[in-house]
């Protein structure tokens, strides 16, 4: 229930957490016979904001997607593990398995230094076609482990204003613990490049923090963050192997509603309509394909996928209908780059919770219960 404190369920590794109480001080600026403008300051309504930067850990990050997009988690539990029935070379787009895989599932192939994760796009008996080519050569008998998929899209079928769920944020600053209830996720930015870990930033608004909080038992998982180089992009169904950096921006325009409740808290933190845009920079290629798509106003499917190197957990950000809205040539480096911005357009194909959605986010990991 919004506003009711809940104990921590997911511990989120964070960098630079930013906690800020937003208290309205109301001035008494009446005329009282002296050469003074303000005679008193009276406390008004208050909300608290919180936010942090972090890397994308795919065991806890699905919570961020659910809180921004709003839909319930559509869970597809992992199938039975199997092995490769024959060796597969690096660059292959098909694998033969001892037990048939299922189209649409994510599977971890190999282990250790050759671990990689792929989406199975189609299956013919025990031959599976992968959405992206194998990165490594895989030996016969290599493990093939299906993952449990969690899907999220924009919420449109709720009878209560299509509001995403809220959370309780529990925050320790080294001296005391605070809890912010009814916290609503406002902005979520996900970005990456080839030289670092995929990271995100988030901003929340919620009730004034309670400070009479018993110190909880901290319990971080051993999940590894996803490196940027595992990222794979596809535009219009064709792989784009020249992406230098990328970014997704999801914004809800959350606003506190100042209804009179008899308390200092705001009535609700209202999540507005979703704004969903992206940016990517590519190395210029012959024919300038992405700049040409921008100039032609081509609408097409976009897929951004990545995985971690420990569990093989994967994330896919998909839109069926997107269009480049700006594009240019950047000659500030020794090579030529093409910075582009993208508008993700809504479609029924990407909606799991009524209406239309501009994005369908899938995380495949080992958690079999819903977020």
Coordinates of C-alpha atoms in Angstrom, one line a residue:
X1 CA 0.0 0.0 0.0
X2 CA 1.3 3.4 -0.9
X3 CA 2.5 5.3 2.1
X4 CA 2.9 2.1 4.3
X5 CA 6.5 1.4 5.1
X6 CA 7.9 -2.0 3.9
X7 CA 11.2 -3.6 4.9
X8 CA 13.9 -3.9 2.3
X9 CA 13.5 -6.7 -0.3
X10 CA 16.0 -5.6 -2.9
X11 CA 19.4 -4.1 -1.9
X12 CA 20.5 -1.7 -4.7
X13 CA 24.3 -1.0 -5.1
X14 CA 24.6 2.8 -5.6
X15 CA 27.0 5.6 -6.3
X16 CA 26.5 9.2 -5.1
X17 CA 23.1 8.8 -3.5
X18 CA 21.3 12.2 -3.3
X19 CA 18.7 12.7 -0.5
X20 CA 16.9 16.1 -0.3
X21 CA 13.9 17.1 1.8
X22 CA 11.8 19.6 0.0
X23 CA 10.0 21.7 2.7
X24 CA 7.9 24.7 1.7
X25 CA 8.4 27.6 4.2
X26 CA 5.4 30.0 3.9
X27 CA 6.3 33.6 4.8
X28 CA 4.0 35.8 6.9
X29 CA 4.6 39.1 5.0
X30 CA 1.7 41.1 6.5
X31 CA 1.9 44.8 7.5
X32 CA 2.5 45.1 11.2
X33 CA 3.7 48.6 11.7
X34 CA 7.5 48.1 11.4
X35 CA 9.9 48.4 8.5
X36 CA 10.1 44.6 8.1
X37 CA 9.0 42.6 5.1
X38 CA 8.7 39.0 6.6
X39 CA 7.5 38.6 10.2
X40 CA 7.4 34.8 10.4
X41 CA 8.0 31.6 8.5
X42 CA 5.5 28.8 8.8
X43 CA 6.2 25.2 7.8
X44 CA 4.2 24.1 4.8
X45 CA 3.9 20.8 2.9
X46 CA 7.0 18.6 2.4
X47 CA 8.1 15.9 0.1
X48 CA 11.5 14.2 0.0
X49 CA 13.5 13.4 -3.2
X50 CA 16.1 10.7 -3.6
X51 CA 18.2 9.5 -6.4
X52 CA 21.4 7.7 -7.2
X53 CA 23.7 6.5 -10.0
X54 CA 24.6 2.8 -10.3
X55 CA 25.6 0.1 -12.6
X56 CA 23.0 -2.2 -14.1
X57 CA 22.8 -5.4 -12.0
X58 CA 20.2 -7.6 -13.7
X59 CA 19.0 -9.3 -10.5
X60 CA 17.6 -6.1 -9.1
X61 CA 17.3 -3.7 -12.1
X62 CA 13.9 -5.2 -13.2
X63 CA 12.4 -3.4 -10.2
X64 CA 13.4 -0.1 -11.8
X65 CA 11.7 -1.0 -15.0
X66 CA 8.5 -2.0 -13.3
X67 CA 8.4 1.2 -11.2
X68 CA 9.0 3.4 -14.3
X69 CA 6.7 1.6 -16.8
X70 CA 4.0 0.4 -14.4
X71 CA 2.9 -3.0 -15.8
X72 CA 2.9 -6.2 -13.7
X73 CA 5.8 -8.5 -14.4
X74 CA 5.0 -11.0 -17.2
X75 CA 7.0 -14.1 -16.2
X76 CA 8.1 -17.0 -18.4
X77 CA 9.9 -19.5 -16.3
X78 CA 13.0 -21.1 -17.7
X79 CA 12.8 -24.4 -19.5
X80 CA 15.0 -27.4 -19.0
X81 CA 18.8 -27.0 -19.4
X82 CA 20.5 -28.8 -22.2
X83 CA 23.9 -29.0 -24.0
X84 CA 25.2 -28.4 -27.5
X85 CA 24.9 -31.5 -29.6
X86 CA 27.8 -30.4 -31.8
X87 CA 30.5 -27.7 -31.8
X88 CA 29.6 -24.2 -33.1
X89 CA 32.0 -21.7 -34.5
X90 CA 32.3 -18.1 -33.6
X91 CA 29.9 -16.0 -35.8
X92 CA 27.5 -18.9 -36.2
X93 CA 23.8 -17.9 -36.0
X94 CA 22.5 -21.5 -35.4
X95 CA 23.2 -24.1 -32.7
X96 CA 22.3 -27.8 -32.4
X97 CA 21.1 -28.8 -28.9
X98 CA 20.4 -32.2 -27.3
X99 CA 17.0 -31.0 -26.2
X100 CA 14.9 -28.6 -28.3
X101 CA 14.9 -25.0 -27.2
X102 CA 11.9 -22.6 -27.4
X103 CA 11.6 -19.6 -29.7
X104 CA 11.6 -16.4 -27.8
X105 CA 13.6 -17.6 -24.8
X106 CA 17.0 -16.3 -23.7
X107 CA 19.7 -19.0 -23.2
X108 CA 23.2 -18.9 -21.7
X109 CA 25.7 -20.7 -23.9
X110 CA 29.0 -21.9 -22.6
X111 CA 30.7 -21.1 -19.3
X112 CA 33.6 -19.2 -17.9
X113 CA 35.5 -17.1 -20.4
X114 CA 33.2 -18.3 -23.3
X115 CA 29.9 -17.6 -21.5
X116 CA 27.4 -15.6 -23.7
X117 CA 23.7 -15.1 -23.8
X118 CA 21.4 -15.1 -26.8
X119 CA 17.8 -14.8 -27.8
X120 CA 16.4 -17.8 -29.6
X121 CA 14.5 -16.3 -32.6
X122 CA 13.3 -19.6 -34.1
X123 CA 13.6 -23.4 -33.7
X124 CA 13.4 -26.3 -36.2
X125 CA 13.5 -29.6 -34.2
X126 CA 16.8 -29.3 -32.3
X127 CA 18.4 -26.6 -34.4
X128 CA 17.9 -23.1 -32.9
X129 CA 18.5 -19.8 -34.8
X130 CA 19.9 -17.1 -32.6
X131 CA 19.0 -13.4 -32.9
X132 CA 22.8 -12.4 -32.9
X133 CA 25.8 -14.5 -33.9
X134 CA 27.9 -16.4 -31.4
X135 CA 30.8 -14.4 -29.9
X136 CA 33.0 -17.4 -29.1
X137 CA 33.6 -20.8 -30.5
X138 CA 31.6 -23.3 -28.4
X139 CA 32.6 -27.0 -28.0
X140 CA 30.2 -29.9 -28.3
X141 CA 28.7 -30.6 -24.9
X142 CA 28.8 -27.0 -23.8
X143 CA 26.0 -26.0 -21.4
X144 CA 22.9 -24.3 -22.8
X145 CA 20.9 -22.9 -19.9
X146 CA 17.5 -21.2 -20.5
X147 CA 16.7 -18.1 -18.3
X148 CA 13.5 -16.9 -16.8
X149 CA 12.1 -13.9 -18.7
X150 CA 10.5 -10.9 -17.0
X151 CA 8.7 -8.4 -19.3
X152 CA 7.5 -4.9 -18.6
X153 CA 5.6 -2.3 -20.7
X154 CA 3.6 0.9 -20.1
X155 CA 0.6 0.4 -17.8
X156 CA -2.7 1.4 -19.5
X157 CA -5.4 -1.0 -18.1
X158 CA -5.5 0.0 -14.4
X159 CA -8.7 1.4 -12.9
X160 CA -6.7 3.7 -10.7
X161 CA -5.1 6.2 -13.0
X162 CA -2.6 3.8 -14.6
X163 CA -0.1 4.7 -11.8
X164 CA 3.1 2.6 -11.5
X165 CA 3.7 1.0 -8.2
X166 CA 5.5 2.9 -5.4
X167 CA 8.3 1.6 -3.2
X168 CA 9.8 2.3 0.3
X169 CA 13.3 3.5 0.0
X170 CA 15.5 2.6 3.0
X171 CA 18.7 4.6 3.2
X172 CA 21.5 4.6 5.6
X173 CA 23.9 7.6 5.6
X174 CA 26.5 6.1 7.9
X175 CA 24.9 7.5 11.1
X176 CA 21.2 6.9 10.8
X177 CA 18.6 5.2 8.7
X178 CA 15.7 6.8 6.9
X179 CA 12.7 5.4 5.1
X180 CA 10.8 7.3 2.3
X181 CA 7.4 5.7 1.7
X182 CA 5.2 6.1 -1.4
X183 CA 8.3 6.8 -3.4
X184 CA 7.4 7.2 -7.1
X185 CA 10.1 6.9 -9.8
X186 CA 10.3 10.0 -11.9
X187 CA 13.3 9.6 -14.3
X188 CA 15.3 6.6 -15.4
X189 CA 18.3 7.0 -17.7
X190 CA 20.2 3.9 -18.9
X191 CA 23.4 4.3 -20.9
X192 CA 26.6 2.6 -22.0
X193 CA 29.7 2.6 -24.1
X194 CA 32.5 0.2 -25.0
X195 CA 34.9 1.1 -22.2
X196 CA 32.8 0.9 -19.0
X197 CA 30.0 -0.8 -17.2
X198 CA 26.4 -0.1 -18.3
X199 CA 25.0 2.3 -15.8
X200 CA 21.8 4.2 -14.9
X201 CA 20.6 7.2 -12.9
X202 CA 17.2 7.5 -11.2
X203 CA 15.2 10.2 -9.4
X204 CA 12.3 9.5 -6.9
X205 CA 9.7 11.6 -5.0
X206 CA 8.1 10.4 -1.9
X207 CA 6.8 11.1 1.6
X208 CA 8.9 12.9 4.3
X209 CA 11.4 10.4 5.5
X210 CA 10.9 8.7 8.9
X211 CA 14.1 8.5 11.0
X212 CA 13.0 6.2 13.8
X213 CA 14.0 3.3 11.7
X214 CA 15.6 0.1 13.1
X215 CA 18.8 -0.7 11.3
X216 CA 18.0 -3.5 8.8
X217 CA 20.3 -6.4 7.9
X218 CA 22.1 -5.5 4.7
X219 CA 22.1 -8.2 2.1
X220 CA 23.6 -7.4 -1.3
X221 CA 23.8 -10.2 -3.9
X222 CA 26.9 -11.3 -5.6
X223 CA 25.6 -10.4 -9.1
X224 CA 28.1 -8.8 -11.5
X225 CA 27.3 -5.6 -13.4
X226 CA 27.0 -5.9 -17.1
X227 CA 30.0 -4.6 -19.2
X228 CA 29.3 -2.2 -22.0
X229 CA 31.0 -4.4 -24.7
X230 CA 28.3 -7.1 -24.4
X231 CA 25.8 -4.6 -26.0
X232 CA 24.3 -5.5 -29.3
X233 CA 22.1 -3.2 -31.4
X234 CA 19.6 -4.0 -34.2
X235 CA 17.8 -1.4 -36.3
X236 CA 15.1 -2.6 -38.7
X237 CA 16.1 -6.2 -38.0
X238 CA 19.7 -5.6 -39.1
X239 CA 22.7 -5.7 -36.6
X240 CA 24.5 -2.4 -36.2
X241 CA 28.0 -3.1 -35.0
X242 CA 29.3 0.4 -35.1
X243 CA 27.6 1.9 -32.0
X244 CA 30.1 4.0 -29.9
X245 CA 27.7 5.0 -27.1
X246 CA 24.0 4.8 -26.4
X247 CA 21.3 6.1 -23.9
X248 CA 17.7 5.5 -23.1
X249 CA 15.7 8.3 -21.3
X250 CA 12.4 7.4 -19.6
X251 CA 10.6 10.3 -17.9
X252 CA 7.3 10.3 -16.0
X253 CA 7.1 14.0 -15.0
X254 CA 6.1 13.0 -11.4
X255 CA 4.3 15.9 -9.6
X256 CA 3.2 16.1 -5.9
X257 CA -0.5 16.7 -5.5
X258 CA -1.1 19.2 -2.6
X259 CA -4.5 18.0 -1.4
X260 CA -5.5 18.8 2.2
X261 CA -5.1 15.6 4.2
X262 CA -4.5 17.0 7.7
X263 CA -0.8 16.1 7.6
X264 CA 2.3 17.7 6.2
X265 CA 2.5 15.1 3.4
X266 CA 1.3 15.6 -0.1
X267 CA -1.7 13.5 -1.1
X268 CA 0.0 11.6 -3.9
X269 CA 3.0 11.7 -6.3
X270 CA 1.3 11.5 -9.7
X271 CA 3.2 9.9 -12.5
X272 CA 2.3 11.6 -15.8
X273 CA 2.5 10.2 -19.3
X274 CA 5.7 8.4 -20.3
X275 CA 8.3 10.2 -22.4
X276 CA 10.6 7.7 -24.1
X277 CA 13.6 8.8 -26.2
X278 CA 17.0 7.4 -27.0
X279 CA 20.4 8.5 -28.3
X280 CA 23.1 6.7 -30.0
X281 CA 26.4 7.5 -31.8
X282 CA 27.7 5.4 -34.6
X283 CA 30.9 5.4 -36.6
X284 CA 30.1 6.6 -40.1
X285 CA 30.0 3.9 -42.8
X286 CA 29.7 3.8 -46.5
X287 CA 26.3 5.0 -47.6
X288 CA 25.7 6.6 -44.2
X289 CA 22.8 4.2 -43.5
X290 CA 21.6 5.7 -40.2
X291 CA 21.8 9.3 -41.5
X292 CA 19.9 8.2 -44.6
X293 CA 17.2 6.6 -42.4
X294 CA 16.8 9.9 -40.5
X295 CA 16.5 11.9 -43.7
X296 CA 13.9 9.5 -45.1
X297 CA 11.9 9.4 -41.9
X298 CA 12.0 5.7 -41.8
X299 CA 10.1 4.0 -38.9
X300 CA 11.5 0.7 -37.9
X301 CA 12.1 -1.7 -35.0
X302 CA 15.0 -1.0 -32.5
X303 CA 16.5 -3.7 -30.3
X304 CA 19.3 -3.0 -27.6
X305 CA 20.5 -6.1 -25.8
X306 CA 23.3 -6.7 -23.2
X307 CA 24.3 -9.4 -20.7
X308 CA 26.6 -9.9 -17.7
X309 CA 29.5 -12.3 -17.6
X310 CA 28.8 -14.1 -14.3
X311 CA 25.2 -15.5 -14.6
X312 CA 24.6 -14.6 -18.2
X313 CA 21.5 -12.5 -17.2
X314 CA 20.4 -10.4 -20.1
X315 CA 18.3 -7.3 -20.8
X316 CA 16.6 -6.3 -24.1
X317 CA 15.0 -2.9 -24.7
X318 CA 12.7 -3.2 -27.8
X319 CA 10.5 -0.9 -29.7
X320 CA 8.5 -2.0 -32.8
X321 CA 8.2 1.5 -34.1
X322 CA 10.9 4.1 -33.7
X323 CA 12.2 7.0 -35.8
X324 CA 15.4 9.0 -35.8
X325 CA 14.6 12.6 -35.0
X326 CA 18.0 14.3 -35.4
X327 CA 21.2 13.3 -37.1
X328 CA 24.5 14.9 -38.1
X329 CA 28.1 14.3 -39.0
X330 CA 30.7 14.9 -36.2
X331 CA 34.3 15.4 -37.5
X332 CA 35.8 16.4 -34.1
X333 CA 37.8 13.1 -33.9
X334 CA 40.2 11.4 -36.3
X335 CA 37.2 9.3 -37.6
X336 CA 33.7 10.5 -38.5
X337 CA 30.8 9.8 -36.1
X338 CA 27.1 10.2 -36.5
X339 CA 25.2 11.3 -33.3
X340 CA 21.5 10.5 -33.5
X341 CA 18.4 10.9 -31.4
X342 CA 15.5 8.6 -31.5
X343 CA 11.8 8.9 -30.7
X344 CA 10.3 5.6 -29.5
X345 CA 6.7 5.5 -30.8
X346 CA 3.9 3.5 -29.2
X347 CA 2.4 0.3 -30.6
X348 CA 0.1 -2.4 -29.4
X349 CA 2.8 -4.9 -30.3
X350 CA 4.9 -3.7 -27.4
X351 CA 2.1 -3.5 -24.8
X352 CA 1.5 -6.2 -22.2
X353 CA -0.9 -4.1 -20.0
X354 CA -3.5 -2.6 -22.4
X355 CA -3.4 0.2 -25.0
X356 CA -0.1 0.9 -26.6
X357 CA 3.5 1.2 -25.3
X358 CA 6.6 2.7 -26.8
X359 CA 8.9 0.1 -25.2
X360 CA 8.9 -3.5 -24.2
X361 CA 11.6 -4.3 -21.7
X362 CA 12.7 -7.8 -21.0
X363 CA 15.2 -9.0 -18.4
X364 CA 16.2 -12.7 -18.4
X365 CA 17.7 -14.0 -15.2
X366 CA 17.5 -16.8 -12.6
X367 CA 14.6 -15.3 -10.5
X368 CA 11.5 -17.4 -11.1
X369 CA 9.1 -15.2 -9.1
X370 CA 7.7 -11.9 -10.3
X371 CA 9.1 -8.5 -9.3

